[in-house]
Tab-separated table of C-alpha atoms in Angstrom:
chain	number	residue	atom	x	y	z
S	1	MET	CA	122.942	2.877	-114.269
S	2	THR	CA	126.554	3.345	-113.175
S	3	ILE	CA	128.519	0.663	-111.351
S	4	PHE	CA	131.226	1.407	-108.798
S	5	TYR	CA	133.455	-1.311	-107.409
S	6	LEU	CA	134.514	-1.714	-103.820
S	7	ASN	CA	138.191	-2.407	-103.109
S	8	LYS	CA	139.571	-5.933	-102.944
S	9	VAL	CA	139.930	-5.780	-99.180
S	10	LEU	CA	138.314	-3.417	-96.717
S	11	TYR	CA	139.819	-3.461	-93.283
S	12	THR	CA	138.981	-1.173	-90.391
S	13	ASN	CA	141.872	1.191	-91.048
S	14	LYS	CA	142.624	4.448	-92.821
S	15	GLU	CA	142.797	2.756	-96.231
S	16	GLY	CA	139.419	1.118	-95.654
S	17	TYR	CA	137.790	4.415	-94.645
S	18	ASN	CA	139.492	6.222	-97.531
S	19	SER	CA	138.168	3.782	-100.104
S	20	LEU	CA	134.613	4.154	-98.774
S	21	ALA	CA	134.961	7.956	-98.759
S	22	LEU	CA	136.210	7.756	-102.369
S	23	LEU	CA	133.144	5.715	-103.302
S	24	PHE	CA	130.893	8.408	-101.801
S	25	ASN	CA	132.706	11.181	-103.678
S	26	GLN	CA	132.655	9.297	-106.979
S	27	ILE	CA	128.912	8.756	-106.721
S	28	ILE	CA	128.004	12.349	-105.852
S	29	GLN	CA	130.194	13.648	-108.683
S	30	SER	CA	128.484	11.452	-111.233
S	31	ASP	CA	125.538	12.725	-113.293
S	32	ASP	CA	123.625	9.461	-113.000
S	33	VAL	CA	120.875	8.809	-110.438
S	34	ASP	CA	120.935	4.984	-110.403
S	35	PHE	CA	124.004	3.307	-108.989
S	36	SER	CA	125.175	-0.168	-108.155
S	37	ILE	CA	127.957	-0.857	-105.710
S	38	SER	CA	129.655	-4.044	-106.772
S	39	PHE	CA	131.457	-6.441	-104.432
S	40	SER	CA	132.730	-8.509	-107.363
S	41	LYS	CA	136.372	-7.581	-106.718
S	42	THR	CA	136.034	-7.750	-102.942
S	43	THR	CA	137.361	-10.711	-100.999
S	44	TRP	CA	137.300	-9.223	-97.499
S	45	PHE	CA	134.919	-6.741	-95.897
S	46	GLU	CA	135.178	-6.238	-92.133
S	47	ALA	CA	131.683	-6.488	-90.734
S	48	ASN	CA	131.718	-3.358	-88.588
S	49	LEU	CA	132.409	-1.280	-91.737
S	50	SER	CA	128.751	-1.975	-92.542
S	51	ALA	CA	128.055	1.066	-90.336
S	52	VAL	CA	130.144	3.251	-92.673
S	53	LEU	CA	128.710	1.824	-95.893
S	54	GLY	CA	125.201	2.015	-94.411
S	55	ALA	CA	125.698	5.684	-93.526
S	56	ILE	CA	126.974	6.471	-97.030
S	57	ILE	CA	124.019	4.742	-98.695
S	58	ARG	CA	121.569	6.535	-96.420
S	59	ILE	CA	123.068	9.949	-97.240
S	60	LEU	CA	123.049	9.203	-100.964
S	61	GLU	CA	119.435	8.057	-100.873
S	62	ASP	CA	118.048	10.670	-98.481
S	63	ASP	CA	120.087	13.782	-99.237
S	64	TYR	CA	121.000	13.241	-102.891
S	65	LEU	CA	117.853	11.280	-103.851
S	66	LEU	CA	119.916	8.608	-105.604
S	67	SER	CA	119.083	4.953	-105.999
S	68	ILE	CA	121.739	2.552	-104.695
S	69	LYS	CA	121.907	-1.222	-105.097
S	70	LEU	CA	124.459	-3.689	-103.782
S	71	ILE	CA	125.416	-6.320	-106.355
S	72	ASP	CA	127.774	-9.260	-106.938
S	73	ILE	CA	128.230	-10.013	-103.244
S	74	PRO	CA	130.424	-13.108	-102.802
S	75	THR	CA	128.889	-15.897	-100.709
S	76	ALA	CA	131.198	-15.460	-97.720
S	77	ILE	CA	130.593	-11.708	-97.491
S	78	TYR	CA	126.873	-12.228	-98.149
S	79	GLY	CA	126.806	-14.554	-95.147
S	80	ILE	CA	128.385	-11.952	-92.881
S	81	LEU	CA	126.162	-9.123	-94.114
S	82	THR	CA	122.977	-11.126	-93.649
S	83	ARG	CA	124.017	-12.333	-90.190
S	84	ASN	CA	124.676	-8.798	-89.036
S	85	GLY	CA	121.419	-7.543	-90.569
S	86	PHE	CA	123.013	-5.237	-93.133
S	87	ILE	CA	121.108	-6.947	-95.917
S	88	GLY	CA	117.853	-8.843	-95.764
S	89	ASN	CA	115.521	-9.086	-92.808
S	90	ILE	CA	116.888	-10.472	-89.604
S	91	ASP	CA	114.700	-12.389	-87.175
S	92	TYR	CA	116.071	-11.214	-83.842
S	93	SER	CA	113.968	-13.669	-81.858
S	94	SER	CA	115.762	-16.585	-83.527
S	95	ILE	CA	119.277	-15.414	-82.655
S	96	ASP	CA	121.126	-16.416	-79.510
S	97	PHE	CA	123.324	-13.337	-79.136
S	98	SER	CA	125.256	-14.937	-76.276
S	99	LYS	CA	126.831	-17.274	-78.851
S	100	GLU	CA	126.785	-14.982	-81.868
S	101	THR	CA	129.873	-12.911	-82.746
S	102	VAL	CA	127.964	-10.098	-84.433
S	103	VAL	CA	126.526	-6.948	-82.955
S	104	THR	CA	124.062	-6.152	-85.701
S	105	PHE	CA	123.993	-3.184	-88.051
S	106	GLN	CA	121.474	-0.646	-86.778
S	107	GLN	CA	120.380	2.872	-87.583
S	108	PHE	CA	119.129	4.990	-84.695
S	109	ALA	CA	117.435	8.343	-84.767
S	110	PRO	CA	119.190	10.672	-82.292
S	111	ASN	CA	116.196	10.547	-79.932
S	112	HIS	CA	116.327	6.731	-79.836
S	113	ASP	CA	118.766	6.553	-76.953
S	114	THR	CA	116.694	3.947	-75.148
S	115	ALA	CA	116.689	1.798	-78.288
S	116	PHE	CA	120.480	1.984	-78.261
S	117	ASP	CA	120.413	0.894	-74.591
S	118	SER	CA	118.310	-2.120	-75.518
S	119	TYR	CA	120.564	-2.924	-78.472
S	120	LEU	CA	123.695	-3.098	-76.331
S	121	LYS	CA	121.912	-5.110	-73.672
S	122	ARG	CA	120.472	-7.554	-76.187
S	123	GLU	CA	123.552	-8.029	-78.313
S	124	LEU	CA	126.712	-7.116	-76.376
S	125	LEU	CA	126.140	-7.507	-72.669
S	126	VAL	CA	124.852	-11.062	-73.114
S	127	LYS	CA	127.950	-12.372	-74.920
S	128	LYS	CA	129.252	-15.298	-72.966
S	129	ASP	CA	132.781	-13.885	-72.796
S	130	PHE	CA	131.613	-10.425	-71.841
S	131	PRO	CA	133.388	-9.468	-69.772
S	132	LYS	CA	135.929	-12.205	-69.773
S	133	HIS	CA	137.577	-11.402	-66.474
S	134	THR	CA	136.043	-8.592	-64.463
S	135	SER	CA	132.662	-6.916	-64.312
S	136	LEU	CA	134.398	-3.541	-64.050
S	137	LEU	CA	135.958	-4.086	-67.474
S	138	GLY	CA	132.512	-4.756	-68.930
S	139	LYS	CA	131.140	-1.650	-67.304
S	140	ARG	CA	133.977	0.528	-68.605
S	141	ILE	CA	133.522	-0.849	-72.130
S	142	CYS	CA	129.798	-0.050	-72.093
S	143	THR	CA	130.339	3.393	-70.601
S	144	SER	CA	132.852	4.150	-73.362
S	145	ILE	CA	130.427	3.118	-76.102
S	146	PHE	CA	127.655	5.236	-74.588
S	147	GLU	CA	129.947	8.280	-74.372
S	148	VAL	CA	130.655	7.926	-78.104
S	149	PHE	CA	126.973	7.444	-78.947
S	150	GLU	CA	126.050	10.449	-76.826
S	151	ASN	CA	128.677	12.550	-78.601
S	152	ALA	CA	127.209	11.557	-81.960
S	153	ARG	CA	123.708	12.374	-80.728
S	154	THR	CA	124.499	15.793	-79.328
S	155	HIS	CA	127.253	17.089	-81.615
S	156	GLY	CA	126.470	15.576	-85.001
S	157	LYS	CA	122.900	16.910	-85.084
S	158	CYS	CA	122.281	14.198	-87.630
S	159	GLN	CA	119.187	12.322	-88.728
S	160	TRP	CA	120.649	8.878	-88.141
S	161	ILE	CA	123.408	7.202	-86.166
S	162	HIS	CA	124.652	3.975	-87.716
S	163	THR	CA	126.330	1.278	-85.638
S	164	CYS	CA	127.756	-2.167	-86.146
S	165	GLY	CA	130.104	-4.378	-84.140
S	166	GLN	CA	132.032	-7.574	-84.472
S	167	TYR	CA	133.534	-9.811	-81.820
S	168	TYR	CA	136.652	-11.852	-82.659
S	169	PRO	CA	136.877	-14.546	-79.954
S	170	GLN	CA	139.559	-16.568	-81.774
S	171	LYS	CA	142.083	-13.735	-81.944
S	172	HIS	CA	144.725	-13.326	-79.269
S	173	PRO	CA	143.885	-11.218	-77.447
S	174	SER	CA	140.200	-11.606	-78.286
S	175	ARG	CA	138.886	-8.258	-79.439
S	176	PHE	CA	135.632	-6.486	-80.021
S	177	ASP	CA	135.322	-3.730	-82.612
S	178	ILE	CA	132.409	-1.338	-82.691
S	179	THR	CA	131.879	1.427	-85.220
S	180	VAL	CA	129.522	4.363	-84.649
S	181	VAL	CA	128.876	6.723	-87.573
S	182	ASP	CA	126.949	9.960	-87.554
S	183	ALA	CA	126.267	11.605	-90.856
S	184	GLY	CA	125.931	15.047	-89.375
S	185	LYS	CA	128.015	18.092	-88.642
S	186	THR	CA	131.673	17.095	-88.734
S	187	ILE	CA	134.146	17.725	-85.927
S	188	HIS	CA	136.073	19.937	-88.349
S	189	LYS	CA	133.007	22.150	-88.843
S	190	ASN	CA	132.007	22.131	-85.163
S	191	VAL	CA	135.469	23.132	-83.918
S	192	ASN	CA	136.029	25.832	-86.527
S	193	ASP	CA	132.527	27.242	-85.951
S	194	TYR	CA	133.297	27.324	-82.229
S	195	PHE	CA	136.394	29.436	-82.830
S	196	GLN	CA	134.485	31.733	-85.196
S	197	GLY	CA	137.416	32.077	-87.571
S	198	LYS	CA	139.780	33.295	-84.830
S	199	ALA	CA	141.729	30.079	-85.233
S	200	VAL	CA	141.455	27.691	-88.159
S	201	PHE	CA	142.064	23.983	-87.676
S	202	SER	CA	142.756	21.322	-90.272
S	203	ALA	CA	140.291	18.424	-90.061
S	204	SER	CA	142.760	16.148	-88.249
S	205	ASP	CA	143.865	18.924	-85.860
S	206	ALA	CA	140.193	19.635	-85.103
S	207	ILE	CA	139.720	16.017	-83.994
S	208	ASP	CA	142.872	16.203	-81.918
S	209	TRP	CA	141.610	19.392	-80.250
S	210	ALA	CA	138.172	17.879	-79.553
S	211	ILE	CA	139.579	14.801	-77.870
S	212	GLN	CA	141.551	16.732	-75.228
S	213	TYR	CA	140.429	16.910	-71.616
S	214	GLY	CA	137.754	19.549	-71.055
S	215	HIS	CA	137.509	20.598	-74.687
S	216	THR	CA	133.960	20.942	-75.898
S	217	THR	CA	132.250	23.002	-78.550
S	218	LYS	CA	129.173	23.389	-76.367
S	219	LYS	CA	128.935	27.013	-75.317
S	220	GLU	CA	128.439	27.832	-71.628
S	221	GLN	CA	128.297	24.136	-70.718
S	222	THR	CA	130.838	21.756	-69.341
S	223	GLY	CA	131.860	18.724	-71.330
S	224	GLY	CA	134.863	17.212	-73.005
S	225	LEU	CA	135.370	14.417	-70.498
S	226	GLY	CA	133.938	11.387	-72.283
S	227	LEU	CA	136.514	11.066	-75.047
S	228	ASP	CA	139.373	11.864	-72.691
S	229	LEU	CA	138.212	9.095	-70.362
S	230	LEU	CA	137.780	6.763	-73.313
S	231	LYS	CA	141.362	7.428	-74.359
S	232	GLU	CA	142.618	6.826	-70.835
S	233	PHE	CA	140.697	3.560	-70.618
S	234	VAL	CA	141.694	2.311	-74.092
S	235	LYS	CA	145.337	2.924	-73.228
S	236	LEU	CA	145.061	0.707	-70.141
S	237	ASN	CA	142.975	-1.853	-72.032
S	238	LYS	CA	145.532	-1.960	-74.878
S	239	GLY	CA	142.773	-1.232	-77.347
S	240	LYS	CA	142.500	1.228	-80.190
S	241	ILE	CA	140.438	4.269	-81.224
S	242	GLN	CA	140.078	5.557	-84.773
S	243	ILE	CA	138.189	8.710	-85.677
S	244	VAL	CA	137.428	9.973	-89.170
S	245	SER	CA	135.632	13.277	-89.622
S	246	ALA	CA	135.536	15.304	-92.855
S	247	THR	CA	139.088	14.752	-94.171
S	248	GLY	CA	140.609	14.227	-90.741
S	249	TYR	CA	142.003	10.920	-89.507
S	250	TRP	CA	142.962	10.410	-85.864
S	251	GLU	CA	144.171	7.182	-84.310
S	252	PHE	CA	145.183	6.201	-80.800
S	253	THR	CA	146.909	2.886	-80.341
S	254	GLU	CA	149.524	1.582	-77.897
S	255	GLY	CA	149.363	4.889	-76.046
S	256	GLN	CA	150.358	6.893	-79.133
S	257	THR	CA	148.272	9.366	-81.107
S	258	SER	CA	148.727	9.851	-84.832
S	259	THR	CA	146.880	12.276	-87.062
S	260	SER	CA	146.782	12.732	-90.812
S	261	GLU	CA	144.528	13.965	-93.561
S	262	MET	CA	142.539	11.533	-95.678
S	263	ASP	CA	142.550	11.683	-99.463
S	264	TYR	CA	138.762	12.016	-99.598
S	265	TYR	CA	136.109	13.832	-97.614
S	266	PHE	CA	133.755	11.805	-95.426
S	267	PRO	CA	130.417	13.568	-94.805
S	268	GLY	CA	130.180	12.908	-91.081
S	269	THR	CA	132.090	11.269	-88.254
S	270	ILE	CA	133.187	7.666	-87.849
S	271	VAL	CA	134.383	6.378	-84.484
S	272	THR	CA	135.698	2.846	-84.178
S	273	ILE	CA	136.794	1.487	-80.835
S	274	GLU	CA	138.624	-1.776	-80.477
S	275	PHE	CA	138.439	-3.330	-77.028
S	276	ASN	CA	140.633	-6.079	-75.694
S	277	PHE	CA	138.293	-8.609	-74.050
S	278	ASP	CA	141.199	-10.601	-72.578
S	279	ASP	CA	142.290	-7.727	-70.395
S	280	THR	CA	143.090	-8.784	-66.849
S	281	SER	CA	144.118	-5.337	-65.606
S	282	PHE	CA	142.642	-4.113	-62.390
S	283	TYR	CA	141.619	-0.558	-63.069
S	284	MET	CA	142.459	1.822	-60.296
S	285	LEU	CA	142.752	5.423	-61.306
S	286	LYS	CA	144.706	7.702	-59.038
S	287	GLU	CA	141.557	9.623	-58.135
S	288	GLU	CA	140.046	6.408	-56.805
S	289	LEU	CA	142.319	6.430	-53.787
S	290	ASP	CA	140.887	9.501	-52.118
S	291	VAL	CA	137.396	9.892	-53.499
S	292	SER	CA	134.338	9.450	-51.278
S	293	PRO	CA	130.716	10.648	-51.418
S	294	ASP	CA	131.674	13.398	-48.961
S	295	ASN	CA	134.317	15.080	-51.113
S	296	ILE	CA	132.639	15.134	-54.509
S	297	PHE	CA	131.437	18.740	-54.551
R	1	MET	CA	112.558	23.586	-38.011
R	2	LYS	CA	114.862	21.368	-39.970
R	3	THR	CA	113.189	19.494	-42.844
R	4	ASN	CA	114.159	16.057	-44.083
R	5	PRO	CA	116.071	15.987	-47.319
R	6	ILE	CA	114.139	15.188	-50.472
R	7	VAL	CA	115.278	11.986	-52.145
R	8	ILE	CA	115.632	12.105	-55.939
R	9	LYS	CA	115.847	8.585	-57.250
R	10	ILE	CA	117.853	8.820	-60.461
R	11	SER	CA	116.221	5.710	-61.898
R	12	ASP	CA	112.840	7.512	-61.763
R	13	TYR	CA	114.235	9.930	-64.350
R	14	THR	CA	115.719	7.387	-66.750
R	15	ALA	CA	113.849	5.194	-69.206
R	16	THR	CA	116.094	2.225	-68.411
R	17	ASN	CA	118.647	1.424	-65.717
R	18	LEU	CA	121.270	3.352	-67.708
R	19	ALA	CA	121.924	7.010	-66.957
R	20	VAL	CA	123.707	7.897	-70.156
R	21	ALA	CA	121.877	10.643	-72.062
R	22	THR	CA	122.542	14.349	-71.491
R	23	ASP	CA	118.869	15.263	-71.856
R	24	GLU	CA	117.809	12.761	-69.194
R	25	GLY	CA	120.423	14.309	-66.909
R	26	GLU	CA	118.976	17.700	-67.707
R	27	LYS	CA	115.625	16.621	-66.201
R	28	VAL	CA	117.323	15.866	-62.890
R	29	TYR	CA	119.109	19.220	-63.056
R	30	GLN	CA	115.776	21.025	-63.484
R	31	THR	CA	114.327	19.183	-60.483
R	32	ILE	CA	117.345	19.997	-58.306
R	33	VAL	CA	117.182	23.689	-59.238
R	34	LYS	CA	113.462	23.780	-58.432
R	35	LEU	CA	113.969	22.128	-55.032
R	36	PHE	CA	116.952	24.348	-54.223
R	37	SER	CA	114.810	27.393	-54.922
R	38	ASP	CA	112.456	26.045	-52.241
R	39	TYR	CA	115.416	25.792	-49.826
R	40	GLN	CA	115.396	22.009	-49.761
R	41	THR	CA	118.323	19.713	-49.240
R	42	ILE	CA	118.476	16.782	-51.603
R	43	VAL	CA	119.739	13.210	-51.620
R	44	LEU	CA	120.555	11.841	-55.071
R	45	ASP	CA	119.941	8.108	-54.903
R	46	PHE	CA	121.704	6.134	-57.649
R	47	SER	CA	120.343	2.725	-56.655
R	48	GLY	CA	119.252	0.636	-59.623
R	49	ILE	CA	121.528	2.470	-62.055
R	50	ALA	CA	123.871	0.120	-63.878
R	51	LEU	CA	125.818	2.626	-65.966
R	52	LEU	CA	126.601	6.320	-65.821
R	53	THR	CA	128.319	8.560	-68.345
R	54	THR	CA	130.004	11.922	-67.900
R	55	ALA	CA	127.584	13.215	-70.560
R	56	TYR	CA	124.682	12.390	-68.214
R	57	LEU	CA	126.442	13.794	-65.156
R	58	ASN	CA	127.325	17.036	-66.937
R	59	GLY	CA	123.632	17.460	-67.716
R	60	ALA	CA	122.453	16.553	-64.205
R	61	ILE	CA	125.141	17.969	-61.934
R	62	GLY	CA	127.958	19.749	-63.801
R	63	GLN	CA	125.865	22.749	-64.740
R	64	LEU	CA	124.775	23.335	-61.124
R	65	TYR	CA	128.109	25.112	-60.696
R	66	LYS	CA	126.749	27.898	-62.905
R	67	ASP	CA	124.640	29.096	-59.995
R	68	TYR	CA	125.889	27.354	-56.867
R	69	SER	CA	129.256	27.247	-55.161
R	70	SER	CA	131.109	24.112	-54.240
R	71	ARG	CA	130.365	24.795	-50.562
R	72	GLU	CA	126.617	25.224	-51.160
R	73	LEU	CA	126.429	22.033	-53.189
R	74	GLY	CA	128.406	20.126	-50.563
R	75	GLU	CA	125.936	21.244	-47.901
R	76	ARG	CA	122.697	20.816	-49.841
R	77	LEU	CA	123.326	17.852	-52.107
R	78	LYS	CA	124.121	14.380	-50.786
R	79	LEU	CA	124.849	11.186	-52.678
R	80	LYS	CA	123.599	7.709	-51.942
R	81	ASN	CA	124.257	4.284	-53.461
R	82	VAL	CA	127.018	5.346	-55.833
R	83	SER	CA	129.647	2.742	-56.664
R	84	GLN	CA	133.292	3.640	-56.120
R	85	ASP	CA	134.088	3.683	-59.849
R	86	ASP	CA	131.108	5.955	-60.558
R	87	LEU	CA	132.268	8.307	-57.808
R	88	ILE	CA	135.389	8.865	-59.917
R	89	LEU	CA	133.249	9.946	-62.863
R	90	LEU	CA	131.330	12.283	-60.568
R	91	LYS	CA	134.563	13.733	-59.233
R	92	LYS	CA	135.878	14.315	-62.754
R	93	VAL	CA	132.634	16.071	-63.707
R	94	THR	CA	132.573	18.317	-60.639
R	95	ASN	CA	136.288	19.157	-60.945
R	96	ARG	CA	135.828	20.139	-64.575
R	97	ALA	CA	132.667	22.136	-63.784
R	98	LYS	CA	134.512	24.080	-61.075
R	99	GLU	CA	137.332	24.914	-63.498
R	100	PHE	CA	134.862	25.854	-66.207
R	101	TYR	CA	132.471	28.068	-64.248
R	102	ASN	CA	135.211	29.747	-62.238
R	103	ASN	CA	136.454	31.063	-65.514
R	104	GLU	CA	134.046	33.810	-66.469
R	105	ASP	CA	135.112	34.123	-70.079
R	106	SER	CA	136.117	30.591	-70.894
R	107	PHE	CA	135.421	30.865	-74.608
R	108	GLY	CA	137.547	33.967	-74.976
R	109	GLN	CA	140.331	32.421	-72.943
R	110	THR	CA	140.195	29.154	-74.869
R	111	VAL	CA	140.467	31.068	-78.131
R	112	GLN	CA	143.352	33.068	-76.723
R	113	ARG	CA	145.144	29.894	-75.609
R	114	VAL	CA	144.739	28.337	-79.043
R	115	ILE	CA	145.871	31.471	-80.889
R	116	SER	CA	148.947	31.774	-78.702
R	117	GLY	CA	149.677	28.077	-79.224
R	118	GLU	CA	149.485	27.028	-75.564
């Protein structure tokens, strides 16, 4: 049995994703078949990263037929990972999600879209601060999450979609982070396949291309609106979007986009959205001024 | 003789009160196409729907522009019980569909734009 150690701290940022991608690469390059992932050096593990670690473990077990154990989990982290259902069995009927800060770790098959609906209703929409100020904010947050889930379902062509969220009511502004991971076809592969070798994108440029208005790799079908709308909304909401796919890293925060390449390959796509729950903005897009049911078509 | 429009209640085609999945939208698209081929006019009733995504609307409505013009759709397809903020999503979807299907070789042109660095 080979033991790999998680980093001391894992935050929801490029370094955090990189260290989890490194772990994946170290394990698949090893000749062993039994592995333990040790938390003994880890003092901080952001709960929504459970979606990333969960996806990695699932790929290693299902695709590489490896055995993975989690060991040496410190009490504080153990508490978080049991509360969000990442380890152990959670009794959903005993949890009052309106008071709970977690949105549990879940794995959905791509055809389980109604289960994802129920999950958000049960665990996010009931939070007592959701939405804190306006119902429109709540609606836009949910729409954004569904657009990301739908993208994972239709583009990743994966077996499982892994999700986990965490609400931070004590932070100012209070924020909610949700991570959605699909261990399927990466954006890098999808975009380069779409261009059939006529143009070749780096992994980070492929993400940047895919996020633009109207860009979709679906042939003969419209699309490419969901992520553009998400970006527009997150800018107004003063939130954040991070996307990792293959070796690409893309981040949008404070209205600015940054792209870079990661040190290690991630075998799928990670999307984390950070929403600002304290937002008091009144959302009025310019189209709203002159749109009516009679001028839609 | 003028016939009454057929009402398609969106919530009858969704498993929950959320219209979010492309494939559920696709079912509505198929129904619209079938009714259009029978020369019907249609009212899409969104009552009871709490959330809509562009992914759903692309599946249900966006692809109608493959075979129908903006004028035809305006005459034969009416909307009912859509909130103002969802109308914006609908408008974005129909605007994009018009751009997309007006362009007969969109893939070739997209490739060309990327190669030439536009």
